[in-house]
């Protein structure tokens, strides 16, 4: 098997995944590219949390998180309340409408999980999981190298 074929298939999977989720989430009034579905699902699963904790959990930068929370708050899906343990932060929580929307999101994720796992037995799923974890680790290491300043730059200063 050619390695470039694996890259192409992963790219195609990502394109189809985006198309599928984009359609599903737009149908229920959400914007998937901004992380709205992940935010709602994580709040449903984990309960109220700070914006920083939520951004970390959803793997979103703080600027994107802030704008997205503003939109979700305007839509009546979440609220920000003063954090009793830190006066400078807020706790983000779902409203009643947000809980209902988050449950719809969770159902879409569950349907996608079933689609991903269809036609594979337990051994194949375990092997796929292990392989994807390795691929993620490779990209994670590469991303760390990009975001960390190189030793040469430090020496120049």
PDB file of C-alpha atoms in Angstrom:
ATOM      1  CA  UNK A   1       0.000   0.000   0.000  1.00  0.00           C
ATOM      2  CA  UNK A   2       1.239   3.463  -0.826  1.00  0.00           C
ATOM      3  CA  UNK A   3       1.529   5.858   2.104  1.00  0.00           C
ATOM      4  CA  UNK A   4       0.045   8.673   0.051  1.00  0.00           C
ATOM      5  CA  UNK A   5      -3.166   6.646  -0.281  1.00  0.00           C
ATOM      6  CA  UNK A   6      -3.569   6.667   3.517  1.00  0.00           C
ATOM      7  CA  UNK A   7      -3.169  10.456   3.560  1.00  0.00           C
ATOM      8  CA  UNK A   8      -5.722  10.803   0.753  1.00  0.00           C
ATOM      9  CA  UNK A   9      -8.232   8.569   2.531  1.00  0.00           C
ATOM     10  CA  UNK A  10      -7.813  10.466   5.807  1.00  0.00           C
ATOM     11  CA  UNK A  11      -8.387  13.717   3.900  1.00  0.00           C
ATOM     12  CA  UNK A  12     -11.503  12.283   2.209  1.00  0.00           C
ATOM     13  CA  UNK A  13     -12.826  11.020   5.554  1.00  0.00           C
ATOM     14  CA  UNK A  14     -12.379  14.523   6.984  1.00  0.00           C
ATOM     15  CA  UNK A  15     -14.206  16.118   4.031  1.00  0.00           C
ATOM     16  CA  UNK A  16     -17.144  13.710   4.282  1.00  0.00           C
ATOM     17  CA  UNK A  17     -17.193  14.075   8.078  1.00  0.00           C
ATOM     18  CA  UNK A  18     -17.412  17.862   7.767  1.00  0.00           C
ATOM     19  CA  UNK A  19     -20.146  17.601   5.142  1.00  0.00           C
ATOM     20  CA  UNK A  20     -22.165  15.164   7.250  1.00  0.00           C
ATOM     21  CA  UNK A  21     -21.839  17.067  10.517  1.00  0.00           C
ATOM     22  CA  UNK A  22     -22.244  20.425   8.785  1.00  0.00           C
ATOM     23  CA  UNK A  23     -25.594  19.358   7.386  1.00  0.00           C
ATOM     24  CA  UNK A  24     -26.767  17.701  10.601  1.00  0.00           C
ATOM     25  CA  UNK A  25     -25.861  20.636  12.838  1.00  0.00           C
ATOM     26  CA  UNK A  26     -27.121  23.350  10.478  1.00  0.00           C
ATOM     27  CA  UNK A  27     -30.433  21.455  10.412  1.00  0.00           C
ATOM     28  CA  UNK A  28     -30.766  22.051  14.173  1.00  0.00           C
ATOM     29  CA  UNK A  29     -29.562  25.662  13.933  1.00  0.00           C
ATOM     30  CA  UNK A  30     -25.912  25.344  14.954  1.00  0.00           C
ATOM     31  CA  UNK A  31     -22.664  26.419  13.306  1.00  0.00           C
ATOM     32  CA  UNK A  32     -20.288  23.437  13.514  1.00  0.00           C
ATOM     33  CA  UNK A  33     -17.094  25.208  12.395  1.00  0.00           C
ATOM     34  CA  UNK A  34     -17.179  27.369  15.507  1.00  0.00           C
ATOM     35  CA  UNK A  35     -17.352  24.422  17.903  1.00  0.00           C
ATOM     36  CA  UNK A  36     -20.947  25.049  18.986  1.00  0.00           C
ATOM     37  CA  UNK A  37     -21.893  21.340  19.055  1.00  0.00           C
ATOM     38  CA  UNK A  38     -18.806  20.368  21.102  1.00  0.00           C
ATOM     39  CA  UNK A  39     -19.436  23.200  23.561  1.00  0.00           C
ATOM     40  CA  UNK A  40     -23.043  22.141  24.136  1.00  0.00           C
ATOM     41  CA  UNK A  41     -22.181  18.442  24.441  1.00  0.00           C
ATOM     42  CA  UNK A  42     -19.327  19.071  26.879  1.00  0.00           C
ATOM     43  CA  UNK A  43     -21.488  21.304  29.066  1.00  0.00           C
ATOM     44  CA  UNK A  44     -24.224  18.654  29.054  1.00  0.00           C
ATOM     45  CA  UNK A  45     -21.743  15.920  29.990  1.00  0.00           C
ATOM     46  CA  UNK A  46     -19.627  17.863  32.500  1.00  0.00           C
ATOM     47  CA  UNK A  47     -21.867  20.599  33.864  1.00  0.00           C
ATOM     48  CA  UNK A  48     -20.994  24.265  34.438  1.00  0.00           C
ATOM     49  CA  UNK A  49     -17.350  25.259  34.006  1.00  0.00           C
ATOM     50  CA  UNK A  50     -15.149  28.244  33.364  1.00  0.00           C
ATOM     51  CA  UNK A  51     -14.562  29.542  29.862  1.00  0.00           C
ATOM     52  CA  UNK A  52     -10.894  28.469  30.052  1.00  0.00           C
ATOM     53  CA  UNK A  53     -11.760  24.917  31.123  1.00  0.00           C
ATOM     54  CA  UNK A  54     -14.377  24.690  28.377  1.00  0.00           C
ATOM     55  CA  UNK A  55     -11.962  26.034  25.745  1.00  0.00           C
ATOM     56  CA  UNK A  56      -9.380  23.425  26.773  1.00  0.00           C
ATOM     57  CA  UNK A  57     -11.945  20.619  26.740  1.00  0.00           C
ATOM     58  CA  UNK A  58     -13.257  21.647  23.303  1.00  0.00           C
ATOM     59  CA  UNK A  59      -9.748  22.311  21.940  1.00  0.00           C
ATOM     60  CA  UNK A  60     -10.682  25.859  20.901  1.00  0.00           C
ATOM     61  CA  UNK A  61      -8.623  28.997  21.269  1.00  0.00           C
ATOM     62  CA  UNK A  62      -9.946  31.564  23.748  1.00  0.00           C
ATOM     63  CA  UNK A  63     -10.888  34.117  21.066  1.00  0.00           C
ATOM     64  CA  UNK A  64     -13.004  31.637  19.103  1.00  0.00           C
ATOM     65  CA  UNK A  65     -14.497  30.379  22.370  1.00  0.00           C
ATOM     66  CA  UNK A  66     -15.455  33.889  23.482  1.00  0.00           C
ATOM     67  CA  UNK A  67     -17.202  34.750  20.202  1.00  0.00           C
ATOM     68  CA  UNK A  68     -18.961  31.388  20.082  1.00  0.00           C
ATOM     69  CA  UNK A  69     -20.171  31.695  23.669  1.00  0.00           C
ATOM     70  CA  UNK A  70     -21.549  35.153  22.833  1.00  0.00           C
ATOM     71  CA  UNK A  71     -23.558  33.652  19.956  1.00  0.00           C
ATOM     72  CA  UNK A  72     -24.816  30.739  22.045  1.00  0.00           C
ATOM     73  CA  UNK A  73     -25.796  33.112  24.839  1.00  0.00           C
ATOM     74  CA  UNK A  74     -27.653  35.373  22.369  1.00  0.00           C
ATOM     75  CA  UNK A  75     -29.488  32.276  21.117  1.00  0.00           C
ATOM     76  CA  UNK A  76     -30.574  31.516  24.686  1.00  0.00           C
ATOM     77  CA  UNK A  77     -28.651  28.232  24.888  1.00  0.00           C
ATOM     78  CA  UNK A  78     -26.267  29.097  27.705  1.00  0.00           C
ATOM     79  CA  UNK A  79     -25.687  31.578  30.483  1.00  0.00           C
ATOM     80  CA  UNK A  80     -22.672  33.076  32.223  1.00  0.00           C
ATOM     81  CA  UNK A  81     -22.815  33.456  35.973  1.00  0.00           C
ATOM     82  CA  UNK A  82     -20.226  34.831  38.375  1.00  0.00           C
ATOM     83  CA  UNK A  83     -17.803  32.177  39.530  1.00  0.00           C
ATOM     84  CA  UNK A  84     -17.966  32.026  43.347  1.00  0.00           C
ATOM     85  CA  UNK A  85     -14.388  30.700  43.530  1.00  0.00           C
ATOM     86  CA  UNK A  86     -12.879  33.433  41.305  1.00  0.00           C
ATOM     87  CA  UNK A  87     -14.265  36.938  40.933  1.00  0.00           C
ATOM     88  CA  UNK A  88     -12.562  37.420  37.560  1.00  0.00           C
ATOM     89  CA  UNK A  89     -14.201  34.470  35.786  1.00  0.00           C
ATOM     90  CA  UNK A  90     -17.644  33.195  34.956  1.00  0.00           C
ATOM     91  CA  UNK A  91     -19.208  29.758  35.039  1.00  0.00           C
ATOM     92  CA  UNK A  92     -20.748  28.757  31.729  1.00  0.00           C
ATOM     93  CA  UNK A  93     -23.875  26.630  31.981  1.00  0.00           C
ATOM     94  CA  UNK A  94     -26.682  25.441  29.732  1.00  0.00           C
ATOM     95  CA  UNK A  95     -30.126  26.951  29.851  1.00  0.00           C
ATOM     96  CA  UNK A  96     -33.186  24.725  29.552  1.00  0.00           C
ATOM     97  CA  UNK A  97     -33.195  25.344  25.785  1.00  0.00           C
ATOM     98  CA  UNK A  98     -29.453  24.594  25.751  1.00  0.00           C
ATOM     99  CA  UNK A  99     -29.979  21.235  27.411  1.00  0.00           C
ATOM    100  CA  UNK A 100     -32.544  20.293  24.748  1.00  0.00           C
ATOM    101  CA  UNK A 101     -30.202  21.417  21.948  1.00  0.00           C
ATOM    102  CA  UNK A 102     -27.266  19.567  23.565  1.00  0.00           C
ATOM    103  CA  UNK A 103     -29.339  16.380  23.675  1.00  0.00           C
ATOM    104  CA  UNK A 104     -29.974  16.757  19.926  1.00  0.00           C
ATOM    105  CA  UNK A 105     -26.220  17.181  19.414  1.00  0.00           C
ATOM    106  CA  UNK A 106     -25.534  14.072  21.466  1.00  0.00           C
ATOM    107  CA  UNK A 107     -27.978  12.075  19.329  1.00  0.00           C
ATOM    108  CA  UNK A 108     -26.190  13.220  16.159  1.00  0.00           C
ATOM    109  CA  UNK A 109     -22.821  12.202  17.628  1.00  0.00           C
ATOM    110  CA  UNK A 110     -24.251   8.810  18.621  1.00  0.00           C
ATOM    111  CA  UNK A 111     -25.575   8.262  15.096  1.00  0.00           C
ATOM    112  CA  UNK A 112     -22.158   9.172  13.687  1.00  0.00           C
ATOM    113  CA  UNK A 113     -20.450   6.761  16.109  1.00  0.00           C
ATOM    114  CA  UNK A 114     -22.692   3.966  14.822  1.00  0.00           C
ATOM    115  CA  UNK A 115     -21.891   4.916  11.221  1.00  0.00           C
ATOM    116  CA  UNK A 116     -18.146   4.926  11.936  1.00  0.00           C
ATOM    117  CA  UNK A 117     -18.300   1.497  13.582  1.00  0.00           C
ATOM    118  CA  UNK A 118     -20.657  -0.162  11.089  1.00  0.00           C
ATOM    119  CA  UNK A 119     -19.280  -3.220   9.292  1.00  0.00           C
ATOM    120  CA  UNK A 120     -16.306  -3.577  11.674  1.00  0.00           C
ATOM    121  CA  UNK A 121     -15.859  -6.179  14.358  1.00  0.00           C
ATOM    122  CA  UNK A 122     -14.378  -5.480  17.785  1.00  0.00           C
ATOM    123  CA  UNK A 123     -10.826  -6.436  16.749  1.00  0.00           C
ATOM    124  CA  UNK A 124     -10.940  -4.133  13.724  1.00  0.00           C
ATOM    125  CA  UNK A 125     -12.228  -1.288  15.887  1.00  0.00           C
ATOM    126  CA  UNK A 126      -9.435  -1.831  18.430  1.00  0.00           C
ATOM    127  CA  UNK A 127      -6.829  -1.830  15.650  1.00  0.00           C
ATOM    128  CA  UNK A 128      -8.322   1.296  14.063  1.00  0.00           C
ATOM    129  CA  UNK A 129      -8.362   3.052  17.435  1.00  0.00           C
ATOM    130  CA  UNK A 130      -4.736   2.173  18.137  1.00  0.00           C
ATOM    131  CA  UNK A 131      -3.646   3.301  14.676  1.00  0.00           C
ATOM    132  CA  UNK A 132      -5.509   6.607  14.916  1.00  0.00           C
ATOM    133  CA  UNK A 133      -3.978   7.252  18.344  1.00  0.00           C
ATOM    134  CA  UNK A 134      -0.524   6.783  16.829  1.00  0.00           C
ATOM    135  CA  UNK A 135      -1.333   9.140  13.952  1.00  0.00           C
ATOM    136  CA  UNK A 136      -2.690  11.724  16.383  1.00  0.00           C
ATOM    137  CA  UNK A 137       0.489  11.400  18.457  1.00  0.00           C
ATOM    138  CA  UNK A 138       2.657  11.990  15.393  1.00  0.00           C
ATOM    139  CA  UNK A 139       0.758  15.163  14.507  1.00  0.00           C
ATOM    140  CA  UNK A 140       0.728  16.291  18.137  1.00  0.00           C
ATOM    141  CA  UNK A 141       4.528  16.026  18.294  1.00  0.00           C
ATOM    142  CA  UNK A 142       4.869  17.908  15.003  1.00  0.00           C
ATOM    143  CA  UNK A 143       2.508  20.644  16.242  1.00  0.00           C
ATOM    144  CA  UNK A 144       4.511  21.053  19.460  1.00  0.00           C
ATOM    145  CA  UNK A 145       7.673  21.612  17.436  1.00  0.00           C
ATOM    146  CA  UNK A 146       5.927  24.310  15.419  1.00  0.00           C
ATOM    147  CA  UNK A 147       4.565  26.143  18.456  1.00  0.00           C
ATOM    148  CA  UNK A 148       7.730  25.959  20.580  1.00  0.00           C
ATOM    149  CA  UNK A 149      10.438  28.503  19.827  1.00  0.00           C
ATOM    150  CA  UNK A 150      13.569  26.857  18.462  1.00  0.00           C
ATOM    151  CA  UNK A 151      16.852  26.917  20.363  1.00  0.00           C
ATOM    152  CA  UNK A 152      18.441  28.922  17.551  1.00  0.00           C
ATOM    153  CA  UNK A 153      16.022  31.803  18.042  1.00  0.00           C
ATOM    154  CA  UNK A 154      16.878  31.889  21.747  1.00  0.00           C
ATOM    155  CA  UNK A 155      20.605  32.034  20.978  1.00  0.00           C
ATOM    156  CA  UNK A 156      20.105  34.960  18.569  1.00  0.00           C
ATOM    157  CA  UNK A 157      18.664  37.122  21.345  1.00  0.00           C
TER     158      UNK A 157
END
